[in-house]
Each structure stands twice: as structure tokens, then as C-alpha cells.
PDB file of C-alpha atoms in Angstrom:
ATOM      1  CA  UNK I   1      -1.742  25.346 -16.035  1.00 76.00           C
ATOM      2  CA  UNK I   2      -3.627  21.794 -16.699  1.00 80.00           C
ATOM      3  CA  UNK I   3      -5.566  20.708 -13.829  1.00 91.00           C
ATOM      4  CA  UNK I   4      -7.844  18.029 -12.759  1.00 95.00           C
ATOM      5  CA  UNK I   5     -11.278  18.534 -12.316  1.00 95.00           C
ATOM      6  CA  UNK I   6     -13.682  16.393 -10.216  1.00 96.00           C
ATOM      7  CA  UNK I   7     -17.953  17.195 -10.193  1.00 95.00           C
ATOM      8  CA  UNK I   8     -20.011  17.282  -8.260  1.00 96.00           C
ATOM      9  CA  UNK I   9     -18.039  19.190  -5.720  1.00 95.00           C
ATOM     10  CA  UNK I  10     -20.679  18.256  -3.358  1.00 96.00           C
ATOM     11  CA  UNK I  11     -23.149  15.168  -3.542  1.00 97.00           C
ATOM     12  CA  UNK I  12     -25.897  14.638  -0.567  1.00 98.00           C
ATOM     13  CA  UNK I  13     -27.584  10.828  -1.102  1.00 97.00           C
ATOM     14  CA  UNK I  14     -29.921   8.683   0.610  1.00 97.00           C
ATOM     15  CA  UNK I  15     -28.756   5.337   1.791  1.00 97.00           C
ATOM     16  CA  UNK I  16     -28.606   2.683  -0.468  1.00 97.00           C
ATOM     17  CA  UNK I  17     -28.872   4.566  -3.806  1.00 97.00           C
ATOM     18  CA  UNK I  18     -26.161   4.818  -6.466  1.00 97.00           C
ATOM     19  CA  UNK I  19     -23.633   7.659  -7.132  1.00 98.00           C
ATOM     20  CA  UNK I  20     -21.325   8.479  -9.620  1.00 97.00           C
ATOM     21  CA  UNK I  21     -18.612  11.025  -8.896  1.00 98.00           C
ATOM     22  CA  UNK I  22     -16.801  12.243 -12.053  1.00 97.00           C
ATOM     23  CA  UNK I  23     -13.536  13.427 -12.788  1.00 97.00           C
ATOM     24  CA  UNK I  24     -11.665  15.001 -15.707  1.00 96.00           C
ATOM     25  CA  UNK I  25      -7.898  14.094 -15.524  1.00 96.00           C
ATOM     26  CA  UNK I  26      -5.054  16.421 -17.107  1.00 94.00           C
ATOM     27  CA  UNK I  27      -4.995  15.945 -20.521  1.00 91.00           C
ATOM     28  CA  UNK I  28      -1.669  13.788 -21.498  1.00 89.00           C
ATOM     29  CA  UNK I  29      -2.310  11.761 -18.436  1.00 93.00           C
ATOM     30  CA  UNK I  30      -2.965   8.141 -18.793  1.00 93.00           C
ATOM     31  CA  UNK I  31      -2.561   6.728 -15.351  1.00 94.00           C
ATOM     32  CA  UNK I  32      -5.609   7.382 -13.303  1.00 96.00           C
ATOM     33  CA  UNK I  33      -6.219   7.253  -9.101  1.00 97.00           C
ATOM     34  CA  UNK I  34      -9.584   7.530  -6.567  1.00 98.00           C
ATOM     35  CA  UNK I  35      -8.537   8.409  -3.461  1.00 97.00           C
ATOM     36  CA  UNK I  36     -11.045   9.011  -0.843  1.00 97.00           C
ATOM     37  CA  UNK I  37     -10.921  10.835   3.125  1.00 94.00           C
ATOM     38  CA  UNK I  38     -13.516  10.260   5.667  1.00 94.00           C
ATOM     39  CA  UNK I  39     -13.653  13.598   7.972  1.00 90.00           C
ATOM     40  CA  UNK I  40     -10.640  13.583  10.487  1.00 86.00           C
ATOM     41  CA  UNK I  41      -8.978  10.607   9.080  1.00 89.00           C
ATOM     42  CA  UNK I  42      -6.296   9.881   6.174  1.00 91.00           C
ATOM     43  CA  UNK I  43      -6.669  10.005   3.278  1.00 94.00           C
ATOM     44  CA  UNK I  44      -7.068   6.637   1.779  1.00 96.00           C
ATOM     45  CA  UNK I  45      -5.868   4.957  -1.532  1.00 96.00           C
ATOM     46  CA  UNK I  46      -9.212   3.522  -3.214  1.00 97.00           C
ATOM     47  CA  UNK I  47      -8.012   2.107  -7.039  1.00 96.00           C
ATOM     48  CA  UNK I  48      -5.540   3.167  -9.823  1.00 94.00           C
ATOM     49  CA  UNK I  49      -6.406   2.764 -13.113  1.00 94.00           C
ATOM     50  CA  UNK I  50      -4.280   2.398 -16.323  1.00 93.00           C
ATOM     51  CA  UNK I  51      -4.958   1.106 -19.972  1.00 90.00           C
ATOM     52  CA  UNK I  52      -8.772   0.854 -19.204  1.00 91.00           C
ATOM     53  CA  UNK I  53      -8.211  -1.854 -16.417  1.00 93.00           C
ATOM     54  CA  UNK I  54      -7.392  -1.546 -12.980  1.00 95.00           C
ATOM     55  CA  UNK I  55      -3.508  -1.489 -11.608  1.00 93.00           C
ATOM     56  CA  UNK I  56      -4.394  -2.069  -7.806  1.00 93.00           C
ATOM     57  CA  UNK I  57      -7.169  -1.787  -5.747  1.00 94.00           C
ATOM     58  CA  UNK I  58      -7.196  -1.420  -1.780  1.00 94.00           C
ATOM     59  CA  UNK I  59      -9.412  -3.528   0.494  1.00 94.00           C
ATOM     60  CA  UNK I  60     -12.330  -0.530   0.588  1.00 94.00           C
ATOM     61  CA  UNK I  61     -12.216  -1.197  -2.838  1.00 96.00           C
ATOM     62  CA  UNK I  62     -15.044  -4.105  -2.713  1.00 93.00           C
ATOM     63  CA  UNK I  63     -17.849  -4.987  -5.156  1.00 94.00           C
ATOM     64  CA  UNK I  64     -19.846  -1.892  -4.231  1.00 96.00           C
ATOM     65  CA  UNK I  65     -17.392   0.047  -5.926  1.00 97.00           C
ATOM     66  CA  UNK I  66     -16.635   0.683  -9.603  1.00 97.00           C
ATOM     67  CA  UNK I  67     -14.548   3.003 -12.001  1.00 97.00           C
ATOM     68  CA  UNK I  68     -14.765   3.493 -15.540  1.00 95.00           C
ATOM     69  CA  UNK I  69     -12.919   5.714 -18.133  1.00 92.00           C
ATOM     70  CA  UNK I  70     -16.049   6.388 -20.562  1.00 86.00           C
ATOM     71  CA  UNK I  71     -14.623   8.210 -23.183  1.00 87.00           C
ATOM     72  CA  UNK I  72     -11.443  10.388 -23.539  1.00 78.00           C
ATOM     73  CA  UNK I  73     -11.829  12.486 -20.949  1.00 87.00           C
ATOM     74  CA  UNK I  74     -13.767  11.700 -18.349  1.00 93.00           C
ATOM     75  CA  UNK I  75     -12.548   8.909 -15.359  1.00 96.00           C
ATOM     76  CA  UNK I  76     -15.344   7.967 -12.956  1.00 97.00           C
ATOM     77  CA  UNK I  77     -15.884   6.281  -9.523  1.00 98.00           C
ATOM     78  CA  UNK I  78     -19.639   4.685  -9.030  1.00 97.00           C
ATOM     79  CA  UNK I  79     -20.888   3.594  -6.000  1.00 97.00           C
ATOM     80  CA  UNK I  80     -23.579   1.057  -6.340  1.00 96.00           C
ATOM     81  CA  UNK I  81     -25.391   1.295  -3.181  1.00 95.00           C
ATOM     82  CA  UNK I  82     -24.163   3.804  -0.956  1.00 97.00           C
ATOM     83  CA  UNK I  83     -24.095   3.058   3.127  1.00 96.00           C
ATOM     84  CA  UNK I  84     -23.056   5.800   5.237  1.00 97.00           C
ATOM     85  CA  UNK I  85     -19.998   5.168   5.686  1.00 96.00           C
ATOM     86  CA  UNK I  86     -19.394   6.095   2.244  1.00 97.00           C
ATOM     87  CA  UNK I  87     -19.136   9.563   3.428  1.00 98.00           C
ATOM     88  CA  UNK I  88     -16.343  11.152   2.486  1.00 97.00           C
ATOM     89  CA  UNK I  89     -14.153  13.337   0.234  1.00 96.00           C
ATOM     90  CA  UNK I  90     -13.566  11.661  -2.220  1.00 97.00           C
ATOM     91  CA  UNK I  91     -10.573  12.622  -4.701  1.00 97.00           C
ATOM     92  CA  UNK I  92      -9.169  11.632  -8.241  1.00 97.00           C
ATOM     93  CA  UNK I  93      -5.913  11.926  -9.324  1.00 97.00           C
ATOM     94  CA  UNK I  94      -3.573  11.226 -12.244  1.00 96.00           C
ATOM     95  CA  UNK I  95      -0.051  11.279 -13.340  1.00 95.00           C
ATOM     96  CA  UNK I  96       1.495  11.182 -16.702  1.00 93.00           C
ATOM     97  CA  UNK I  97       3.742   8.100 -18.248  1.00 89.00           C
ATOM     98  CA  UNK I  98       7.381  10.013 -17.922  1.00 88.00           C
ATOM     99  CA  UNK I  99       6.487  10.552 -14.368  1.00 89.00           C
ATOM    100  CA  UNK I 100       3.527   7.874 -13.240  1.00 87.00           C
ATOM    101  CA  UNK I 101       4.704   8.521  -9.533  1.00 89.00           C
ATOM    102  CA  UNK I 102       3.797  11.777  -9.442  1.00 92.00           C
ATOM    103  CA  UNK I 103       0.073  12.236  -8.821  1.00 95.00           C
ATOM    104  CA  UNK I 104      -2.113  15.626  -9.504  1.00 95.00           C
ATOM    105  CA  UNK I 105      -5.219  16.017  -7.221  1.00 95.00           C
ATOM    106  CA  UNK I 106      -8.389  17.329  -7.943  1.00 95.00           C
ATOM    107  CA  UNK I 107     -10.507  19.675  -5.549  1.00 94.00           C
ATOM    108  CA  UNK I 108     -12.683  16.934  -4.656  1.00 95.00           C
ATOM    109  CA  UNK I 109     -16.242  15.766  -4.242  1.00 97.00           C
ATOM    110  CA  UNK I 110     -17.777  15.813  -0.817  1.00 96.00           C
ATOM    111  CA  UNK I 111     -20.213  13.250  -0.279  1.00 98.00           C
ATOM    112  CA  UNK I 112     -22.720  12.964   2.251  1.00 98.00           C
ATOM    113  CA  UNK I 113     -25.002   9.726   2.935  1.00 97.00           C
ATOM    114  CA  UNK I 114     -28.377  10.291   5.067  1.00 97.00           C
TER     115      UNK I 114
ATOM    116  CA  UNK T   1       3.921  -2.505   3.733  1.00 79.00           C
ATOM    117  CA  UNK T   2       4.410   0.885   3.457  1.00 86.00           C
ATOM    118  CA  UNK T   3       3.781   3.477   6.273  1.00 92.00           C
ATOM    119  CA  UNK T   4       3.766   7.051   6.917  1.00 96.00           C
ATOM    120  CA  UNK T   5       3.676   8.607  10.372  1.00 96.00           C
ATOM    121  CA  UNK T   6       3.254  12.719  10.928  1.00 97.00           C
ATOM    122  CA  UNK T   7       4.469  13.619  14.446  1.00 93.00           C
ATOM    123  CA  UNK T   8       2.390  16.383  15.352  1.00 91.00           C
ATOM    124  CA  UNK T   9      -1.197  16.632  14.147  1.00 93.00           C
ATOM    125  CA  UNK T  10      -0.852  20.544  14.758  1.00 96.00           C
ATOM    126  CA  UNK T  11       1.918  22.505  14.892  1.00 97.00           C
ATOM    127  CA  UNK T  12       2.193  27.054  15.119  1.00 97.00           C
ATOM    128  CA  UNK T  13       4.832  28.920  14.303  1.00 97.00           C
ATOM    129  CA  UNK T  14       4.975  32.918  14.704  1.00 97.00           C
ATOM    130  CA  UNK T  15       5.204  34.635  11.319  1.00 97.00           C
ATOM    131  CA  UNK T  16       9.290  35.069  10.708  1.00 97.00           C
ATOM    132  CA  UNK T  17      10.160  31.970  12.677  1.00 97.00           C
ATOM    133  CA  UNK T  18      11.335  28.189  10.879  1.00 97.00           C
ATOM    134  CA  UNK T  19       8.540  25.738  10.043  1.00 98.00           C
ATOM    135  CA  UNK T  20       9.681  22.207  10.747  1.00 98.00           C
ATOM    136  CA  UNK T  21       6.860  19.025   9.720  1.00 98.00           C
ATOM    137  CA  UNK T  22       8.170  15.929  10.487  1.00 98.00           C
ATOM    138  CA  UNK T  23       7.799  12.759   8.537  1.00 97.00           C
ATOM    139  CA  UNK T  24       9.302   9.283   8.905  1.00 97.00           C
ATOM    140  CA  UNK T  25       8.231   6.466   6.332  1.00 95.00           C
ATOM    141  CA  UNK T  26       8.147   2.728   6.152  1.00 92.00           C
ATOM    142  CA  UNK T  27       8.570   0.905   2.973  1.00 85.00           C
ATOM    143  CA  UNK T  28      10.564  -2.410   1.883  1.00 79.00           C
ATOM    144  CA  UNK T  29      11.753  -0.783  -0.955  1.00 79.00           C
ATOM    145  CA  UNK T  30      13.270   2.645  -2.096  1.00 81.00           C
ATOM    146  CA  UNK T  31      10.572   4.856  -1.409  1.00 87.00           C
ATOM    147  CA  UNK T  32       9.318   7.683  -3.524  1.00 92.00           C
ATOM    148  CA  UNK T  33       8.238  10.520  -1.194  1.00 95.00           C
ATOM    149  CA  UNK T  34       6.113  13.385  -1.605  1.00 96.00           C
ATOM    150  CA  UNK T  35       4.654  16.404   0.405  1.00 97.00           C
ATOM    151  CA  UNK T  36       0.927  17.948  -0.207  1.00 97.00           C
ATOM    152  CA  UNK T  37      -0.193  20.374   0.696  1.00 96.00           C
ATOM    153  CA  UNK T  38      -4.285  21.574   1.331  1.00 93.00           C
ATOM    154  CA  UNK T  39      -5.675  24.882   1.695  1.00 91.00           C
ATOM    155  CA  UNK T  40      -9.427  25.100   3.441  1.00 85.00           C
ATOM    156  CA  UNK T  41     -11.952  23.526   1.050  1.00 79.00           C
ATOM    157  CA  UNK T  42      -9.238  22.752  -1.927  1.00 84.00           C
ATOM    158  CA  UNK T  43      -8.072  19.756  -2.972  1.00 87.00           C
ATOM    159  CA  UNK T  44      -4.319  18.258  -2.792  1.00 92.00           C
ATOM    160  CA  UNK T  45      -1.101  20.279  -4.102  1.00 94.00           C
ATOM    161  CA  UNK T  46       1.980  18.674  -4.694  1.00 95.00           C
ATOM    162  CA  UNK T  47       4.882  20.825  -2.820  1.00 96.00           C
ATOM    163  CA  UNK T  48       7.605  18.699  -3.517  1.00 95.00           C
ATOM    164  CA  UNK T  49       8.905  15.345  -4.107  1.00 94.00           C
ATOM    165  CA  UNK T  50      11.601  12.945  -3.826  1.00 94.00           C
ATOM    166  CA  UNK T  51      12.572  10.056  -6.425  1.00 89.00           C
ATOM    167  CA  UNK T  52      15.753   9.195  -5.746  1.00 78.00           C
ATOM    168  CA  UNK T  53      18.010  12.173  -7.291  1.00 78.00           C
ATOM    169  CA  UNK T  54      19.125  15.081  -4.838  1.00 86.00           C
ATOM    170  CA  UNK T  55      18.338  14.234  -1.565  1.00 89.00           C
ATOM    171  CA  UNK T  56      17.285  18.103  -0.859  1.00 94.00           C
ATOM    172  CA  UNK T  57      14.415  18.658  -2.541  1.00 95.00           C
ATOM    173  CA  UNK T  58      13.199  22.081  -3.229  1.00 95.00           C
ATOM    174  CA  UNK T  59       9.525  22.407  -3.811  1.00 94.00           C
ATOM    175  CA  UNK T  60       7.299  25.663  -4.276  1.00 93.00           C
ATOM    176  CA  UNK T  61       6.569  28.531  -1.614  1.00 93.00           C
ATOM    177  CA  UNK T  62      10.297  28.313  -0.425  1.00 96.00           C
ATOM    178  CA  UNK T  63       9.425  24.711   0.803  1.00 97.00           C
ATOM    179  CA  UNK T  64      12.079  22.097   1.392  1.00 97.00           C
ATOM    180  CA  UNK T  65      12.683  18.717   2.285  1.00 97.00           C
ATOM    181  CA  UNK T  66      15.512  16.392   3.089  1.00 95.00           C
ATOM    182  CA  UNK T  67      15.853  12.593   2.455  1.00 94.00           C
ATOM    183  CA  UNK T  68      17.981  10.763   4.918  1.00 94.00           C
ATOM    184  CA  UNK T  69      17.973   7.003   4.352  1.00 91.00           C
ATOM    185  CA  UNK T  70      19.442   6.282   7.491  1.00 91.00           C
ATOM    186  CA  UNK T  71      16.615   7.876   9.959  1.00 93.00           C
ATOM    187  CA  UNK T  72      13.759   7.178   7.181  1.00 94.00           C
ATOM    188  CA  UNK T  73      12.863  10.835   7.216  1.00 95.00           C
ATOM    189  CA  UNK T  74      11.352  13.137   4.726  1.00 96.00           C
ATOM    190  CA  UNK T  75      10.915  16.378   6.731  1.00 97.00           C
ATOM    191  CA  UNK T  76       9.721  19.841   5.169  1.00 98.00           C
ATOM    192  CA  UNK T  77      11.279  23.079   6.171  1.00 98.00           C
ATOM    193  CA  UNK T  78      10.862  26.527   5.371  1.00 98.00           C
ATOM    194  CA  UNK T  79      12.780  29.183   6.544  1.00 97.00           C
ATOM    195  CA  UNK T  80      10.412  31.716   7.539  1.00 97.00           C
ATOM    196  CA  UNK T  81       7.065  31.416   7.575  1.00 97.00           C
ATOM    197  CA  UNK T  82       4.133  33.334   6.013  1.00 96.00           C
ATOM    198  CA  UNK T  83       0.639  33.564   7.124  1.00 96.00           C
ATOM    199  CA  UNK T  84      -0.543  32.338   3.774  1.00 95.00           C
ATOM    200  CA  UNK T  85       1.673  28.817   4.788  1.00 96.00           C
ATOM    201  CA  UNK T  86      -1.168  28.169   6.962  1.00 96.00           C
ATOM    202  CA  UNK T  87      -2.693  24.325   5.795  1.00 96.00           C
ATOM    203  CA  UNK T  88      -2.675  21.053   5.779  1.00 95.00           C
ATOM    204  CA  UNK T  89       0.197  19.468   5.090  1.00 97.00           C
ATOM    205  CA  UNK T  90       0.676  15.576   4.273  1.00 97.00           C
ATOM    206  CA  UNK T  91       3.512  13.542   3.419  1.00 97.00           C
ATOM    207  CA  UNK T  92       3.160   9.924   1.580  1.00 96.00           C
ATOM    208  CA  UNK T  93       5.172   7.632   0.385  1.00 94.00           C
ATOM    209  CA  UNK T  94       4.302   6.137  -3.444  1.00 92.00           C
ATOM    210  CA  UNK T  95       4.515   2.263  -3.447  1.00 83.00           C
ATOM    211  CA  UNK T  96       5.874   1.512  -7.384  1.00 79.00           C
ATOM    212  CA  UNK T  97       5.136  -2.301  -7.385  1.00 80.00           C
ATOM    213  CA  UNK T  98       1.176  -1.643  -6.362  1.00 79.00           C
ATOM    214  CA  UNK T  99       0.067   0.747  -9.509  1.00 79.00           C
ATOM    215  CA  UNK T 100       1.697   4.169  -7.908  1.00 86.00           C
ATOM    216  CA  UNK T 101      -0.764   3.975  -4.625  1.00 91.00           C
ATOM    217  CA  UNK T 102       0.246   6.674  -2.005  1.00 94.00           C
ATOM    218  CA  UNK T 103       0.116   6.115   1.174  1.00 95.00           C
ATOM    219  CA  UNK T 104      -0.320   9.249   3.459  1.00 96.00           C
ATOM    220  CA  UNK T 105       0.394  10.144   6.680  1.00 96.00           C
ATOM    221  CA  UNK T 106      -2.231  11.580   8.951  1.00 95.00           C
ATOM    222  CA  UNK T 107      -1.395  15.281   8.209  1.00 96.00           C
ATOM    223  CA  UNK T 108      -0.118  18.208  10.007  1.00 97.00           C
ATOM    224  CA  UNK T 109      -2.015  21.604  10.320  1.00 96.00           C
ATOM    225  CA  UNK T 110       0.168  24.474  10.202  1.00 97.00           C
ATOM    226  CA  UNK T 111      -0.977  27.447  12.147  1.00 97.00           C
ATOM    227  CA  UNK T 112       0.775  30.794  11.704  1.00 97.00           C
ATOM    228  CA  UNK T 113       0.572  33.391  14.206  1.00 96.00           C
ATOM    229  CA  UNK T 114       0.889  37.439  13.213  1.00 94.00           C
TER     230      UNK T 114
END
């Protein structure tokens, strides 16, 4: 069965450098999500993505952030200068156009600011 | 606004017995509502969902749910429970007019007991 993919499943960073967590959606999908859950709390909506632009963003969403669908696979969320409260699991999603409300996760990347 | 509340951040059942997660959603328009569900270290799995046909909803695992309107609830049931039901589970609520964001709820871990 397709599945999303997301690496690294685990990133540790220093404070203030830049990330990029990568994702692989399922194949036919074209609508595209970054969802992200600091330990013990929700899990958050971040951005959604569609037709190489962005649908919605949420307030964490801010200039630090970025997401960009480099080729025809790949999705990505960059974080331009991390601060630790960037910490988080961090997951990408996507759904397909008969269905765009219904969103497949990935396993995740865990990332870790020091 | 939309707005998902769990009751019960943890909730054990014996092996055999009924597992009841509650779920009650806010949202100024006909929601779309989902249940996830997260094993240890894995990422999101969608159990079931809800967009506006039936309003029981069978999902996978012997998982149900039931959409009443009226008391804007969306709780899961499952007969009888299995030790391998023991996760995470989070409802959320998919806001159409905002690029397919989910909002979740805060989760419910379901412990099984032998």
C-alpha cells in the first residue's frame, strides 16, 4: 500500500542553524500538509500546500519557516534558523484531489534543538 | 474557529470489555471528522472518517464512530478490546474553507489491561 515517507526520522541541531526535513508524499497526491507536535502537546497544523503555492498557513507558520515541492516527488519544510522551540515532531501529510479532506501521515521526523 | 476537545487524556479498559473515546467538535460549518490513530514511535493512521454520508462510520480494527449533529460528537467505539488497541488516539475536525487544515484534539491514550 502507498505511503508517505518523511527523512530524517530523527534530526539533532544547534540553535540557530538551518534544517530541512523532507518528505515523499503518496504518489497521485497533489495536495500537500506540515504538521508539527511539540512533546505532550497537540498536534499542530503548520501549512498546506497545493499547485506549488501555499493554501493556508497557521500563525507558527512565520518567516522562519519555508516549504518547497522541488521536483516530483519530494515536498519539504526548511527551517531557516532554528530556536529551540522548534523542537518537535514534525509530520507531512497529503491527500489526493477526489478526496483532498482526507490526509495520509507520515512516520515523522523528530527534531531536537540544543 | 474550529475546535476539538478529547475528554479523557487516558483512558483503560480490561481486554473483552467496550472502548468508548469521546470527542465533541466546534466548527461554523459542516464539519468533516476524522479519528487517528498512533502506535509508539509511528506516525498518524487514519481509523475512520466522517464526510457527511452515513452517520456510523466504520473504520479499521472493528473501530466505529457515530456523528450526532445535535450533541457535536464524533465518538469511537469498539466492542471489545484487544491488547494490540493500545495507542494514541486523536480525533480532528478538517476545516474545508482553510486548505483542508485539521485541527486535533489533545489525544486519548488507550491502555488495555490482560
Amino acid at each position: 500500500e502507498p505511503e508517505v515517507t518523511q527523512t530524517p526520522s530523527h534530526q539533532v541541531t544547534q540553535m540557530g542553524q538551518e534544517v530541512i526535513l523532507r518528505c515523499v508524499p503518496i504518489s497521485n497526491h497533489l495536495y500537500f500538509y506540515w504538521y508539527r507536535q511539540i512533546l505532550g502537546q497537540k498536534v499542530e497544523f503548520l501549512v498546506s500546500f497545493y499547485n506549488n503555492e501555499i493554501s493556508e498557513k497557521s500563525e507558527i507558520f512565520d518567516d522562519q519557516f519555508s516549504v518547497e515541492r522541488p521536483d516530483g516527488s519530494n515536498f519539504t519544510l526548511k527551517i531557516r534558523s532554528t530556536k529551540l522551540e522548534d523542537s518537535a515532531m514534525y509530520f507531512c501529510a497529503s491527500s489526493e484531489p477526489r478526496s483532498q479532506e482526507t490526509q495520509y501521515f507520515g512516520p515523522g521526523t523528530r527534531l531536537l534543538v540544543l | 474557529a474550529q475546535s476539538v476537545t478529547q475528554l479523557g487524556s487516558h483512558v483503560s479498559v480490561s481486554e473483552g470489555a467496550l472502548v468508548l473515546l469521546r470527542c465533541n467538535y466546534s466548527s461554523s460549518v459542516p464539519p468533516y471528522l476524522f479519528w487517528y490513530v498512533q502506535y509508539p514511535n509511528q506516525g498518524l493512521q487514519l481509523l475512520l472518517k466522517y464526510t457527511s454520508a452515513a452517520t456510523l462510520v466504520k473504520g479499521i480494527n472493528g473501530f466505529e464512530a457515530e456523528f450526532k449533529k445535535s450533541e457535536t460528537s464524533f465518538h469511537l467505539t469498539k466492542p471489545s478490546a484487544h491488547m494490540s488497541d493500545a495507542a494514541e488516539y486523536f480525533c480532528a475536525v478538517s476545516d474545508h474553507n482553510a486548505g483542508n487544515m485539521l485541527t486535533f484534539g489533545g489525544g486519548t491514550r488507550l491502555m488495555v489491561k490482560p
